[in-house]
Coordinates of N, CA, C and O in Angstrom, one line a residue:
M94 N 0.8 -1.2 0.0 CA 0.0 0.0 0.0 C 0.9 1.3 0.0 O 0.7 2.1 -0.8
T95 N 1.8 1.4 0.9 CA 2.7 2.5 0.9 C 4.0 2.1 0.3 O 4.5 1.1 0.6
S96 N 4.6 3.0 -0.4 CA 5.9 2.8 -0.9 C 6.9 3.2 0.2 O 6.6 4.1 1.0
K97 N 8.1 2.6 0.2 CA 9.0 2.8 1.2 C 10.1 3.8 0.8 O 11.2 3.7 1.2
K98 N 9.7 4.8 0.0 CA 10.7 5.9 -0.3 C 10.9 6.8 0.8 O 10.0 7.2 1.5
T99 N 12.2 7.1 1.1 CA 12.4 8.0 2.2 C 12.2 9.5 1.9 O 12.4 9.9 0.7
V100 N 11.8 10.3 2.8 CA 11.5 11.7 2.7 C 12.3 12.4 3.8 O 12.3 12.0 4.9
K101 N 12.8 13.6 3.4 CA 13.5 14.4 4.4 C 12.4 15.2 5.2 O 11.7 16.0 4.6
V102 N 12.3 15.0 6.5 CA 11.3 15.6 7.3 C 12.0 16.2 8.6 O 13.1 15.8 8.9
K103 N 11.3 17.1 9.2 CA 11.8 17.7 10.5 C 11.0 17.1 11.6 O 9.7 17.1 11.6
T104 N 11.6 16.4 12.5 CA 11.0 15.7 13.6 C 10.5 16.7 14.6 O 11.0 17.8 14.7
P105 N 9.5 16.3 15.5 CA 9.1 17.2 16.6 C 10.2 17.6 17.5 O 10.1 18.6 18.2
S106 N 11.2 16.7 17.6 CA 12.3 17.1 18.5 C 13.3 18.1 17.9 O 14.2 18.6 18.5
G107 N 13.0 18.5 16.6 CA 13.7 19.6 16.0 C 14.8 19.2 15.1 O 15.5 20.0 14.4
K108 N 15.1 17.9 14.9 CA 16.1 17.4 14.0 C 15.6 17.1 12.6 O 14.4 16.8 12.5
E109 N 16.4 17.2 11.6 CA 16.0 16.8 10.3 C 16.5 15.4 10.1 O 17.6 15.0 10.4
A110 N 15.6 14.5 9.5 CA 15.9 13.1 9.3 C 15.3 12.6 8.0 O 14.3 13.2 7.5
E111 N 15.9 11.6 7.4 CA 15.3 10.9 6.3 C 14.6 9.7 6.7 O 15.2 8.7 7.2
L112 N 13.2 9.8 6.7 CA 12.4 8.7 7.2 C 11.4 8.3 6.1 O 11.1 9.0 5.2
S113 N 10.9 7.0 6.2 CA 9.9 6.6 5.3 C 8.6 6.5 6.1 O 8.6 6.1 7.3
P114 N 7.5 7.0 5.5 CA 6.2 7.0 6.3 C 5.7 5.6 6.5 O 5.9 4.7 5.7
E115 N 5.1 5.4 7.7 CA 4.5 4.1 8.0 C 3.1 4.0 7.3 O 2.7 2.9 7.0
K116 N 2.5 5.1 7.1 CA 1.2 5.2 6.3 C 1.2 6.5 5.6 O 1.7 7.5 6.1
A117 N 0.6 6.5 4.4 CA 0.4 7.7 3.6 C -1.0 7.8 3.0 O -1.6 6.8 2.6
W118 N -1.5 9.0 3.0 CA -2.9 9.2 2.4 C -3.0 10.5 1.8 O -2.1 11.4 2.0
S119 N -4.1 10.8 1.1 CA -4.3 12.0 0.5 C -5.5 12.7 1.1 O -6.5 12.1 1.5
L120 N -5.3 14.0 1.4 CA -6.4 14.9 1.9 C -6.8 15.8 0.9 O -6.0 16.7 0.5
A121 N -8.0 15.6 0.3 CA -8.5 16.5 -0.7 C -10.0 16.7 -0.7 O -10.7 15.7 -0.5
P122 N -10.5 17.9 -0.9 CA -11.9 18.1 -1.1 C -12.3 17.5 -2.4 O -11.5 17.3 -3.3
K123 N -13.6 17.3 -2.6 CA -14.1 16.7 -3.8 C -13.7 17.5 -5.0 O -14.0 18.7 -5.1
G124 N -13.1 16.8 -6.0 CA -12.8 17.5 -7.3 C -11.6 18.4 -7.2 O -11.3 19.1 -8.1
R125 N -10.8 18.4 -6.1 CA -9.7 19.3 -6.0 C -8.4 18.5 -5.8 O -8.5 17.3 -5.6
K126 N -7.3 19.1 -5.9 CA -6.0 18.4 -5.9 C -5.6 17.9 -4.5 O -5.3 16.8 -4.3
G127 N -5.7 18.8 -3.5 CA -5.4 18.4 -2.1 C -3.9 18.2 -1.9 O -3.0 18.6 -2.7
V128 N -3.6 17.6 -0.7 CA -2.2 17.4 -0.3 C -2.0 15.9 0.1 O -3.0 15.2 0.4
K129 N -0.8 15.4 0.2 CA -0.5 14.1 0.6 C 0.2 14.2 2.0 O 1.0 15.0 2.3
I130 N -0.3 13.3 2.9 CA 0.1 13.3 4.3 C 0.7 12.0 4.6 O 0.3 10.9 4.2
G131 N 1.8 12.0 5.4 CA 2.5 10.8 5.8 C 2.5 10.7 7.4 O 2.7 11.7 8.0
L132 N 2.4 9.5 7.9 CA 2.6 9.2 9.3 C 4.0 8.7 9.6 O 4.3 7.6 9.0
F133 N 4.7 9.4 10.4 CA 6.1 9.0 10.6 C 6.3 8.7 12.1 O 5.5 9.2 13.0
K134 N 7.4 8.0 12.5 CA 7.7 7.7 13.8 C 9.1 8.3 14.1 O 10.0 8.1 13.4
D135 N 9.1 9.1 15.2 CA 10.3 9.8 15.6 C 11.3 8.8 16.1 O 11.0 8.0 17.0
P136 N 12.5 8.6 15.5 CA 13.5 7.6 15.9 C 14.0 7.8 17.3 O 14.4 6.9 18.0
D137 N 14.0 9.1 17.8 CA 14.6 9.4 19.1 C 13.5 9.1 20.2 O 13.8 8.4 21.2
T138 N 12.3 9.6 20.1 CA 11.3 9.6 21.2 C 10.4 8.4 21.0 O 9.7 8.0 21.9
G139 N 10.2 7.9 19.7 CA 9.2 6.9 19.5 C 7.8 7.4 19.3 O 6.9 6.6 19.1
K140 N 7.6 8.7 19.3 CA 6.3 9.3 19.1 C 6.0 9.4 17.6 O 6.9 9.6 16.8
Y141 N 4.7 9.3 17.3 CA 4.3 9.4 15.9 C 3.9 10.9 15.6 O 3.5 11.6 16.5
F142 N 4.2 11.3 14.4 CA 3.8 12.6 13.9 C 3.4 12.6 12.4 O 3.8 11.7 11.7
R143 N 2.7 13.6 12.0 CA 2.3 13.7 10.6 C 3.1 14.8 9.9 O 3.5 15.8 10.6
H144 N 3.4 14.6 8.6 CA 4.1 15.6 7.9 C 3.6 15.6 6.4 O 3.3 14.5 5.9
K145 N 3.6 16.7 5.8 CA 3.2 16.8 4.4 C 4.3 16.1 3.5 O 5.5 16.3 3.7
L146 N 3.8 15.3 2.5 CA 4.7 14.6 1.6 C 4.8 15.4 0.3 O 3.9 16.2 0.0
P147 N 5.9 15.2 -0.5 CA 6.0 15.9 -1.8 C 4.9 15.5 -2.7 O 4.3 14.4 -2.6
D148 N 4.5 16.4 -3.7 CA 3.5 16.1 -4.6 C 3.8 14.9 -5.5 O 2.9 14.1 -5.9
D149 N 5.1 14.6 -5.8 CA 5.4 13.5 -6.6 C 5.5 12.1 -5.9 O 5.9 11.1 -6.5
Y150 N 5.2 12.1 -4.6 CA 5.3 10.9 -3.8 C 4.1 9.9 -4.2 O 3.0 10.3 -4.3
Q151 N 4.4 8.7 -4.5 CA 3.4 7.7 -4.9 C 2.7 7.1 -3.7 O 3.4 6.7 -2.7
I152 N 1.4 7.1 -3.7 CA 0.7 6.5 -2.6 C 0.2 5.1 -2.9 O -0.2 4.8 -4.0

């Protein structure tokens, strides 16, 4: 379902890391383009956070 391509994101602890999302989905109103969102796990704290994915990311 999700591709395991890594994305450069800023973690809640303030560090930049290359992570692959555990889950990815699209948020879009009907008939509109919308944005892609990924669910990531912070490697330091173990907490989950959401971050916007690039437009060319395959879901």
